[in-house]
Coordinates of C-alpha atoms and ligand atoms in Angstrom, one line a residue:
X1 CA -8.2 0.0 -32.3
X2 CA -9.3 2.3 -29.4
X3 CA -8.2 5.6 -27.9
X4 CA -7.5 4.7 -24.3
X5 CA -6.7 6.7 -21.2
X6 CA -4.7 5.0 -18.5
X7 CA -4.6 6.7 -15.1
X8 CA -2.1 5.2 -12.6
X9 CA 1.0 3.9 -14.3
X10 CA 2.5 2.0 -11.3
X11 CA 3.5 -1.6 -10.8
X12 CA 0.3 -2.9 -12.3
X13 CA -0.9 -0.1 -14.5
X14 CA 2.4 0.6 -16.2
X15 CA 2.8 -2.8 -17.8
X16 CA -0.9 -3.0 -18.6
X17 CA -0.8 0.3 -20.4
X18 CA 2.3 -1.0 -22.2
X19 CA 0.6 -4.1 -23.3
X20 CA -2.3 -2.1 -24.8
X21 CA 0.2 0.0 -26.8
X22 CA 1.9 -3.3 -27.9
X23 CA -1.6 -4.5 -29.2
X24 CA -1.9 -1.4 -31.3
X25 CA -4.1 0.9 -29.2
X26 CA -3.4 4.6 -28.7
X27 CA -2.8 5.2 -25.0
X28 CA -2.6 8.5 -23.2
X29 CA -1.5 8.1 -19.6
X30 CA -1.2 10.1 -16.3
X31 CA 0.6 9.4 -13.0
X32 CA 1.6 11.7 -10.2
X33 CA 5.1 10.0 -9.9
X34 CA 7.7 11.2 -12.5
X35 CA 9.5 7.8 -12.6
X36 CA 6.3 6.0 -13.5
X37 CA 5.7 8.6 -16.3
X38 CA 9.2 8.1 -17.7
X39 CA 8.9 4.3 -17.7
X40 CA 5.5 4.6 -19.5
X41 CA 6.8 7.0 -22.1
X42 CA 9.6 4.6 -22.9
X43 CA 6.9 2.0 -23.6
X44 CA 5.0 4.2 -26.1
X45 CA 2.4 5.8 -23.8
X46 CA 1.8 9.5 -24.4
X47 CA 2.1 10.9 -20.9
X48 CA 0.1 14.1 -20.1
X49 CA -0.2 16.4 -17.1
X50 CA -3.6 15.4 -15.7
X51 CA -6.3 12.7 -15.7
X52 CA -8.8 14.9 -17.6
X53 CA -6.2 15.6 -20.3
X54 CA -5.4 11.9 -20.6
X55 CA -9.2 11.2 -21.1
X56 CA -9.6 13.8 -23.8
X57 CA -10.8 12.0 -27.0
X58 CA -10.7 8.6 -25.3
X59 CA -13.6 6.1 -25.5
X60 CA -12.2 4.0 -22.6
X61 CA -10.6 5.2 -19.3
X62 CA -8.7 2.7 -17.2
X63 CA -7.8 3.4 -13.6
X64 CA -5.2 1.4 -11.6
X65 CA -4.9 3.4 -8.4
X66 CA -4.1 2.6 -4.7
X67 CA -7.6 3.1 -3.3
X68 CA -11.2 3.9 -3.9
X69 CA -11.0 7.5 -2.8
X70 CA -8.5 8.2 -5.5
X71 CA -10.5 6.4 -8.1
X72 CA -13.6 8.5 -7.2
X73 CA -11.7 11.7 -7.2
X74 CA -10.1 10.9 -10.6
X75 CA -13.3 9.9 -12.3
X76 CA -15.0 13.0 -10.8
X77 CA -12.4 15.3 -12.3
X78 CA -12.6 13.7 -15.7
X79 CA -16.4 13.9 -15.9
X80 CA -16.4 17.5 -14.6
X81 CA -14.0 18.7 -17.2
X82 CA -15.6 16.8 -20.1
X83 CA -18.8 14.8 -19.6
X84 CA -18.5 13.0 -23.0
X85 CA -19.8 9.4 -22.7
X86 CA -17.1 6.9 -22.0
X87 CA -16.6 3.5 -20.5
X88 CA -14.6 3.7 -17.3
X89 CA -12.9 0.4 -16.3
X90 CA -11.4 0.4 -12.8
X91 CA -8.8 -2.4 -12.4
X92 CA -7.8 -1.2 -8.9
X93 CA -8.8 -3.2 -5.7
X94 CA -11.3 -1.0 -3.8
X95 CA -14.4 -1.6 -1.6
X96 CA -17.5 -3.0 -3.1
X97 CA -19.5 -0.1 -1.7
X98 CA -17.1 2.4 -3.2
X99 CA -17.3 0.7 -6.7
X100 CA -21.2 1.0 -6.5
X101 CA -21.1 4.6 -5.4
X102 CA -18.7 5.5 -8.2
X103 CA -20.8 3.7 -10.7
X104 CA -23.9 5.7 -9.6
X105 CA -22.0 9.0 -10.2
X106 CA -20.7 7.9 -13.6
X107 CA -24.1 6.7 -14.8
X108 CA -25.7 9.9 -13.6
X109 CA -23.3 11.8 -15.8
X110 CA -24.2 9.6 -18.9
X111 CA -21.2 7.3 -18.9
X112 CA -20.6 3.7 -18.0
X113 CA -18.5 2.0 -15.3
X114 CA -17.4 -1.6 -14.7
X115 CA -15.2 -2.8 -11.8
X116 CA -12.5 -5.2 -13.0
X117 CA -10.0 -6.0 -10.3
X118 CA -7.3 -8.5 -11.1
X119 CA -5.4 -11.4 -9.8
X120 CA -2.0 -12.4 -11.1
X121 CA 0.3 -9.8 -9.6
X122 CA 3.0 -7.7 -11.3
X123 CA 4.4 -10.7 -13.3
X124 CA 0.9 -11.3 -14.6
X125 CA 0.5 -7.7 -15.6
X126 CA 3.8 -7.8 -17.5
X127 CA 3.1 -11.1 -19.2
X128 CA -0.5 -10.2 -20.1
X129 CA -1.8 -13.2 -18.1
X130 CA -4.0 -11.5 -15.5
X131 CA -7.3 -12.9 -14.4
X132 CA -10.1 -10.2 -14.5
X133 CA -13.2 -10.5 -12.3
X134 CA -15.8 -8.1 -13.6
X135 CA -18.9 -6.4 -12.2
X136 CA -21.4 -4.4 -14.3
X137 CA -23.7 -4.7 -17.3
X138 CA -23.2 -7.7 -19.5
X139 CA -23.0 -5.5 -22.6
X140 CA -20.3 -3.4 -21.1
X141 CA -18.4 -6.6 -20.2
X142 CA -18.6 -7.7 -23.8
X143 CA -17.4 -4.2 -24.9
X144 CA -14.3 -4.5 -22.7
X145 CA -13.6 -8.2 -23.3
X146 CA -11.2 -7.6 -26.3
X147 CA -9.1 -5.4 -24.0
X148 CA -9.2 -8.0 -21.2
X149 CA -8.0 -10.5 -23.8
X150 CA -5.0 -8.4 -24.4
X151 CA -4.2 -7.9 -20.7
X152 CA -5.1 -11.3 -19.3
X153 CA -5.7 -15.0 -19.7
X154 CA -9.2 -14.9 -18.4
X155 CA -12.1 -12.5 -17.7
X156 CA -15.2 -13.6 -15.8
X157 CA -18.4 -11.6 -15.7
X158 CA -19.5 -11.9 -12.0
X159 CA -22.8 -10.0 -12.2
X160 CA -23.8 -6.5 -11.0
X161 CA -21.5 -3.6 -10.3
X162 CA -19.2 -4.3 -7.3
X163 CA -19.3 -8.1 -7.8
X164 CA -15.7 -8.1 -9.2
X165 CA -14.5 -6.5 -6.0
X166 CA -16.7 -8.8 -3.9
X167 CA -15.1 -12.0 -5.4
X168 CA -11.7 -10.5 -5.1
X169 CA -12.2 -9.8 -1.4
X170 CA -13.6 -13.3 -0.8
X171 CA -10.7 -15.0 -2.7
X172 CA -8.0 -13.1 -0.9
X173 CA -9.6 -13.7 2.5
X174 CA -9.4 -17.4 1.8
X175 CA -5.8 -17.1 0.6
X176 CA -4.7 -15.2 3.7
X177 CA -6.3 -17.7 6.0
X178 CA -4.8 -20.6 4.1
X179 CA -1.3 -19.1 4.1
X180 CA -1.5 -18.7 7.9
X181 CA -2.9 -22.2 8.4
X182 CA -0.1 -23.6 6.3
X183 CA 2.6 -21.6 8.2
X184 CA 1.3 -22.9 11.5
X185 CA 1.3 -26.5 10.3
X186 CA 4.8 -26.1 8.8
X187 CA 6.3 -24.6 12.0
X188 CA 4.6 -27.4 14.0
X189 CA 6.1 -29.9 11.6
X190 CA 9.6 -28.3 12.0
X191 CA 9.3 -28.5 15.8
X192 CA 8.3 -32.2 15.6
X193 CA 11.4 -32.9 13.6
X194 CA 9.8 -33.2 10.1
X195 CA 11.8 -32.0 7.2
X196 CA 10.3 -29.6 4.7
X197 CA 10.6 -31.9 1.7
X198 CA 8.8 -34.7 3.5
X199 CA 6.0 -32.3 4.6
X200 CA 5.7 -31.0 1.0
X201 CA 5.7 -34.4 -0.6
X202 CA 2.9 -35.7 1.6
X203 CA 0.7 -32.6 2.0
X204 CA 0.9 -31.4 -1.6
X205 CA -0.6 -34.8 -2.6
X206 CA -3.1 -35.0 0.3
X207 CA -6.2 -33.2 1.4
X208 CA -4.2 -30.4 3.1
X209 CA -2.9 -29.1 -0.3
X210 CA -3.5 -25.5 -1.4
X211 CA -2.0 -22.9 -3.8
X212 CA -0.3 -21.5 -0.7
X213 CA 1.8 -24.8 -0.5
X214 CA 2.0 -26.0 -4.1
X215 CA 3.0 -22.6 -5.6
X216 CA 3.7 -20.3 -2.8
X217 CA 5.5 -22.6 -0.3
X218 CA 6.9 -20.4 2.5
X219 CA 10.2 -22.3 2.8
X220 CA 13.1 -22.5 0.3
X221 CA 13.8 -25.3 -2.1
X222 CA 10.5 -27.3 -2.1
X223 CA 9.0 -25.0 -4.8
X224 CA 12.0 -23.5 -6.6
X225 CA 10.2 -20.3 -7.8
X226 CA 8.3 -19.4 -4.6
X227 CA 9.2 -16.0 -3.0
X228 CA 10.7 -17.9 0.1
X229 CA 13.7 -18.8 -2.1
X230 CA 14.6 -15.1 -2.4
X231 CA 14.0 -13.7 1.1
X232 CA 10.3 -13.3 0.2
X233 CA 10.8 -10.9 -2.7
X234 CA 9.2 -10.2 -5.1
X235 CA 5.7 -11.4 -4.5
X236 CA 2.3 -10.3 -3.4
X237 CA 3.2 -7.9 -0.6
X238 CA 1.9 -8.4 3.0
X239 CA 0.9 -4.7 2.9
X240 CA -1.4 -5.4 -0.1
X241 CA -2.8 -8.5 1.6
X242 CA -3.6 -6.4 4.6
X243 CA -5.3 -3.8 2.4
X244 CA -7.5 -6.6 0.8
X245 CA -8.3 -8.1 4.2
X246 CA -9.5 -4.8 5.5
X247 CA -11.7 -4.4 2.4
X248 CA -13.1 -7.9 3.0
X249 CA -13.8 -7.2 6.7
X250 CA -15.5 -3.9 5.9
X251 CA -17.9 -5.9 3.6
X252 CA -18.3 -8.5 6.3
X253 CA -19.4 -5.8 8.7
X254 CA -21.8 -4.2 6.2
X255 CA -23.5 -7.5 5.6
X256 CA -23.4 -8.7 9.3
X257 CA -21.2 -11.7 8.3
X258 CA -19.1 -13.2 11.1
X259 CA -15.8 -14.0 9.4
X260 CA -13.9 -15.1 12.5
X261 CA -10.9 -16.5 10.6
X262 CA -10.8 -13.5 8.3
X263 CA -10.6 -11.3 11.4
X264 CA -7.7 -13.3 12.9
X265 CA -5.9 -13.1 9.6
X266 CA -6.3 -9.4 9.5
X267 CA -4.9 -9.1 13.0
X268 CA -1.9 -11.2 12.1
X269 CA -1.1 -9.2 8.9
X270 CA -1.7 -5.9 10.8
X271 CA 1.0 -6.9 13.3
X272 CA 3.4 -8.2 10.7
X273 CA 3.1 -5.0 8.6
X274 CA 3.3 -2.8 11.7
X275 CA 6.7 -4.6 12.5
X276 CA 8.1 -3.4 9.2
X277 CA 7.5 -6.4 7.0
X278 CA 4.9 -4.9 4.6
X279 CA 7.2 -5.2 1.6
X280 CA 7.6 -9.0 1.9
X281 CA 5.5 -11.6 0.1
X282 CA 2.6 -12.5 2.4
X283 CA 3.9 -16.1 2.8
X284 CA 6.6 -14.5 5.0
X285 CA 3.9 -14.6 7.7
X286 CA 5.6 -17.9 8.6
X287 CA 8.3 -15.8 10.3
X288 CA 5.7 -14.3 12.6
X289 CA 4.5 -17.8 13.6
X290 CA 8.1 -18.9 14.2
X291 CA 8.7 -15.8 16.4
X292 CA 6.0 -16.8 18.9
X293 CA 6.6 -19.5 21.5
Ligands
LIG301 P1 1.3 1.2 -7.3 O1 1.4 2.0 -6.1 O2 2.6 0.6 -7.9 O3 0.6 2.0 -8.5 C1 -0.4 3.0 -8.3 C2 0.0 4.2 -9.1 O4 -1.0 5.2 -8.9 C3 1.3 4.8 -8.6 O5 2.2 4.9 -9.7 C4 0.9 6.2 -8.1 O6 1.9 7.2 -8.3 C5 -0.3 6.4 -8.9 N1 -1.2 7.5 -8.4 C6 -1.6 7.7 -7.1 N2 -2.4 8.7 -7.0 C7 -2.7 9.1 -8.3 C8 -3.5 10.1 -8.9 N3 -4.3 10.9 -8.2 N4 -3.5 10.2 -10.2 C9 -2.7 9.4 -11.0 N5 -1.9 8.5 -10.5 C10 -1.9 8.3 -9.2 O7 0.3 0.0 -7.0 P2 0.0 -1.3 -7.9 O8 0.7 -2.4 -7.3 O9 0.2 -0.9 -9.3 O10 -1.5 -1.5 -7.6 C11 -2.6 -0.8 -8.3 C12 -3.9 -1.4 -7.9 O11 -3.9 -2.8 -8.2 C13 -4.1 -1.3 -6.3 O12 -5.5 -1.0 -6.1 C14 -3.8 -2.7 -5.9 O13 -4.5 -3.1 -4.7 C15 -4.2 -3.5 -7.1 N6 -3.5 -4.8 -7.2 C16 -2.1 -4.9 -7.1 C17 -1.5 -6.1 -7.2 C18 0.0 -6.3 -7.1 O14 0.5 -7.4 -7.0 N7 0.8 -5.2 -7.0 C19 -2.2 -7.3 -7.5 C20 -3.6 -7.2 -7.7 C21 -4.2 -5.9 -7.5

């Protein structure tokens, strides 16, 4: 059993830290929001007043934070206060370049870092069924694997540092484009007089099928559990999808890759979030399509 620090006890980090406690690990945590700290304490996490304090005596430090700047700042503060060698595992979604810069700083200080963003959302974090995509040394991946086994249903080693973030950005760019393409087709079908069930029955068994339709259908009833059945809540928020698209486009620019559809998807979600719909599941983009004539 390990001594683990967990920094960022929000929607994803809170349940992940709780699952580590449940598996018998000792977890010290820190978050800047009192409600997150209270919920974590109720789940057996020892909550302390700062990230360096949480990291004291820990072999492993998890971060689950909103962005790369906060991850960099947090790891810097931990290393500065106590440079003992540790394995830092960042499960946040951040830019590939940020992950690589952070890894350089961590290694220069004598510790190790792997990027391990996740797919599976809040329900996956609670159920311990996340999918981890991991960048970094193979040995460090093996070291962390037992913890990924507690928190998720799969963990894939994707190669060098930053590759976890790279595949996450690629996957979510595909997903955003697919969800918009599906929304356009469904609205076209509606206007041609096609009912949703007939559309679903044919397309979900045909070449146009996708996760966006078979699991995340953007209209009620055809898939009973999809967010559309409950006014698009809960789900994977449009604001988080926009964040991921911006990360993908930043990488596209750095590598001179012309991602035309990715750019259009980013514009669509930017406008949708700007209009106040950032809290809705990203499949709600169908409302944006319907609003245009
Ligand atoms: P969240 O906002 O619920 O949690 C982030 C937590 O970090 C918050 O509790 C916040 O108070 C805390 N925090 C902010 N600054 C801090 C600091 N300096 N020190 C300590 N704590 C600090 O967000 P989330 O949904 O849990 O997402 C966390 C990460 O996981 C993000 O990078 C997100 O993109 C990624 N992610 C989220 C989902 C999802 O469905 N929510 C899915 C996959 C990946």
